[in-house]
Amino acid sequence: MMPEVKVCLDKQKEQLETALVHLENALTKVRAGKASPQMLQGVLVDYYGTLTPIEQVANISTPDAKQIVVQPWERALLKEIERSIVTSNLGFTPQNTGEIIRISLPPLTEERRKELVKKAKEEIEKAKVAIRNVRRDANEEAQKLKKNGLAEDDHKILEKDIQDI
């Protein structure tokens, strides 16, 4: 197999992996009734004037399926972490105990379930579009390689590999 073909396939696989990783990350943020530390991923805390991800200023754990516990490394950050969670619009109400912040997950309402299904479908559709774009780009690159003198056997291998994805 020619190096150009290998480069094309490697690039395509890398882009597909990126799309799938993005989909996994997006779906882990969707609350499906069970508490997860990833639910707070993306929450930024004002850490002495710098917006910092919450996982860099506190330990996040889930002692049971309906609760998230945030234990900051500095007590002075309790109020700031609590404020950041409230303003992140995740639908959580944190409870500050003076040492830790407890977040009890309320049971999902029918309306919230429908909203979460809609959000999950949107993320899946975005991933499908990204995969289609990768395939299209790979097909265009294969055609360019064919025009530039790629051997017929190598072109068939490349097209087969593109279709297998």
Coordinates of C-alpha atoms in Angstrom, one line a residue:
M1 CA 0.0 0.0 0.0
M2 CA 1.3 3.4 -0.9
P3 CA 2.1 5.9 1.8
E4 CA -0.5 8.4 0.5
V5 CA -3.2 5.8 1.0
K6 CA -2.0 5.0 4.6
V7 CA -1.9 8.7 5.4
C8 CA -5.5 9.1 4.1
L9 CA -6.8 6.2 6.1
D10 CA -4.9 7.2 9.3
K11 CA -6.3 10.8 9.0
Q12 CA -9.8 9.4 8.5
K13 CA -9.6 7.0 11.5
E14 CA -8.3 9.9 13.7
Q15 CA -11.2 12.1 12.7
L16 CA -13.7 9.3 13.4
E17 CA -12.2 8.6 16.8
T18 CA -12.4 12.3 17.6
A19 CA -16.1 12.4 16.7
L20 CA -16.9 9.3 18.8
V21 CA -15.0 10.6 21.8
H22 CA -16.9 13.9 21.5
L23 CA -20.2 11.9 21.4
E24 CA -19.2 9.9 24.5
N25 CA -18.4 13.0 26.4
A26 CA -21.6 14.7 25.4
L27 CA -23.7 11.7 26.4
T28 CA -22.0 11.3 29.8
K29 CA -23.2 14.8 30.7
V30 CA -26.8 13.8 30.1
R31 CA -28.3 13.0 33.4
A32 CA -30.1 9.6 33.2
G33 CA -31.2 9.3 36.8
K34 CA -27.8 8.2 38.2
A35 CA -25.3 10.6 39.7
S36 CA -21.9 10.9 38.0
P37 CA -18.9 13.3 38.6
Q38 CA -18.9 14.0 34.8
M39 CA -22.2 15.9 35.3
L40 CA -20.1 18.8 36.7
Q41 CA -17.6 18.7 33.9
G42 CA -17.5 22.0 32.3
V43 CA -18.4 24.0 35.4
L44 CA -15.9 26.8 35.8
V45 CA -15.1 28.3 39.2
D46 CA -13.6 31.7 39.8
Y47 CA -10.3 30.7 41.4
Y48 CA -8.6 33.9 42.5
G49 CA -9.6 35.7 39.4
T50 CA -9.1 32.8 37.0
L51 CA -11.9 30.6 35.6
T52 CA -10.8 27.1 36.5
P53 CA -12.6 23.8 35.9
I54 CA -14.2 22.5 39.1
E55 CA -12.3 19.2 39.0
Q56 CA -9.0 21.2 39.4
V57 CA -10.1 22.9 42.6
A58 CA -12.1 20.1 44.3
N59 CA -12.6 16.4 44.7
I60 CA -15.9 15.2 43.2
S61 CA -17.4 11.9 44.3
T62 CA -20.7 10.1 44.2
P63 CA -21.4 8.3 47.5
D64 CA -24.6 6.9 46.2
A65 CA -26.7 6.9 43.0
K66 CA -28.6 10.1 43.8
Q67 CA -25.9 12.3 45.3
I68 CA -22.8 14.2 44.3
V69 CA -20.3 15.4 46.9
V70 CA -17.9 18.2 46.1
Q71 CA -15.0 18.7 48.5
P72 CA -12.9 21.7 47.7
W73 CA -9.2 21.7 48.5
E74 CA -9.6 25.2 50.0
R75 CA -12.5 26.0 52.3
A76 CA -12.5 29.6 51.0
L77 CA -13.8 28.2 47.6
L78 CA -17.0 26.8 49.0
K79 CA -19.2 29.8 48.2
E80 CA -17.6 30.3 44.8
I81 CA -18.1 26.6 43.9
E82 CA -21.7 26.8 45.1
R83 CA -22.3 29.9 43.0
S84 CA -20.7 28.3 39.9
I85 CA -22.9 25.2 40.2
V86 CA -26.1 27.3 40.5
T87 CA -25.2 29.6 37.6
S88 CA -24.1 26.7 35.3
N89 CA -27.8 26.0 34.8
L90 CA -27.6 22.2 35.3
G91 CA -30.7 22.1 37.4
F92 CA -29.0 21.3 40.6
T93 CA -29.4 22.9 44.0
P94 CA -26.2 22.6 46.0
Q95 CA -26.2 22.4 49.8
N96 CA -23.2 23.9 51.5
T97 CA -22.5 22.2 54.9
G98 CA -19.4 24.3 55.7
E99 CA -16.9 21.7 54.6
I100 CA -18.4 20.0 51.5
I101 CA -21.1 20.7 49.0
R102 CA -23.8 18.1 48.6
I103 CA -25.9 17.9 45.5
S104 CA -29.0 15.7 45.7
L105 CA -30.3 14.8 42.3
P106 CA -34.1 15.2 42.1
P107 CA -36.1 12.4 40.4
L108 CA -36.6 13.1 36.7
T109 CA -39.9 14.5 35.7
E110 CA -41.6 13.5 32.4
E111 CA -40.8 16.9 30.9
R112 CA -37.1 16.7 31.9
R113 CA -36.9 13.2 30.5
K114 CA -38.2 14.3 27.1
E115 CA -35.8 17.2 27.2
L116 CA -32.9 14.9 27.9
V117 CA -34.0 12.5 25.1
K118 CA -34.1 15.5 22.7
K119 CA -30.6 16.6 23.8
A120 CA -29.3 13.1 23.3
K121 CA -30.8 12.9 19.8
E122 CA -29.2 16.2 18.9
E123 CA -25.8 15.0 20.0
I124 CA -26.2 11.7 18.1
E125 CA -27.2 13.6 15.0
K126 CA -24.2 15.9 15.3
A127 CA -22.0 12.7 15.5
K128 CA -23.7 11.2 12.4
V129 CA -23.0 14.4 10.4
A130 CA -19.4 14.5 11.5
I131 CA -19.0 10.9 10.4
R132 CA -20.6 11.6 7.0
N133 CA -18.3 14.6 6.6
V134 CA -15.2 12.4 7.3
R135 CA -16.4 9.8 4.8
R136 CA -17.1 12.5 2.2
D137 CA -13.7 14.1 2.7
A138 CA -12.0 10.7 2.5
N139 CA -13.8 9.9 -0.8
E140 CA -12.8 13.2 -2.3
E141 CA -9.2 12.6 -1.2
A142 CA -9.3 9.1 -2.8
Q143 CA -10.5 10.7 -6.1
K144 CA -7.7 13.2 -6.0
L145 CA -5.2 10.4 -5.4
K146 CA -6.6 8.5 -8.3
K147 CA -6.3 11.5 -10.6
N148 CA -2.7 11.9 -9.4
G149 CA -1.8 8.4 -10.6
L150 CA -2.7 6.1 -7.7
A151 CA -2.6 2.5 -8.8
E152 CA -6.1 0.9 -9.4
D153 CA -5.5 -1.8 -6.8
D154 CA -4.6 0.8 -4.2
H155 CA -7.6 2.9 -5.1
K156 CA -9.9 -0.1 -4.7
I157 CA -8.4 -0.9 -1.3
L158 CA -8.8 2.7 -0.2
E159 CA -12.5 2.9 -1.4
K160 CA -13.2 -0.4 0.4
D161 CA -11.7 0.8 3.6
I162 CA -13.7 4.0 3.4
Q163 CA -16.9 2.1 2.9
D164 CA -16.2 -0.2 5.8
I165 CA -16.4 2.7 8.2

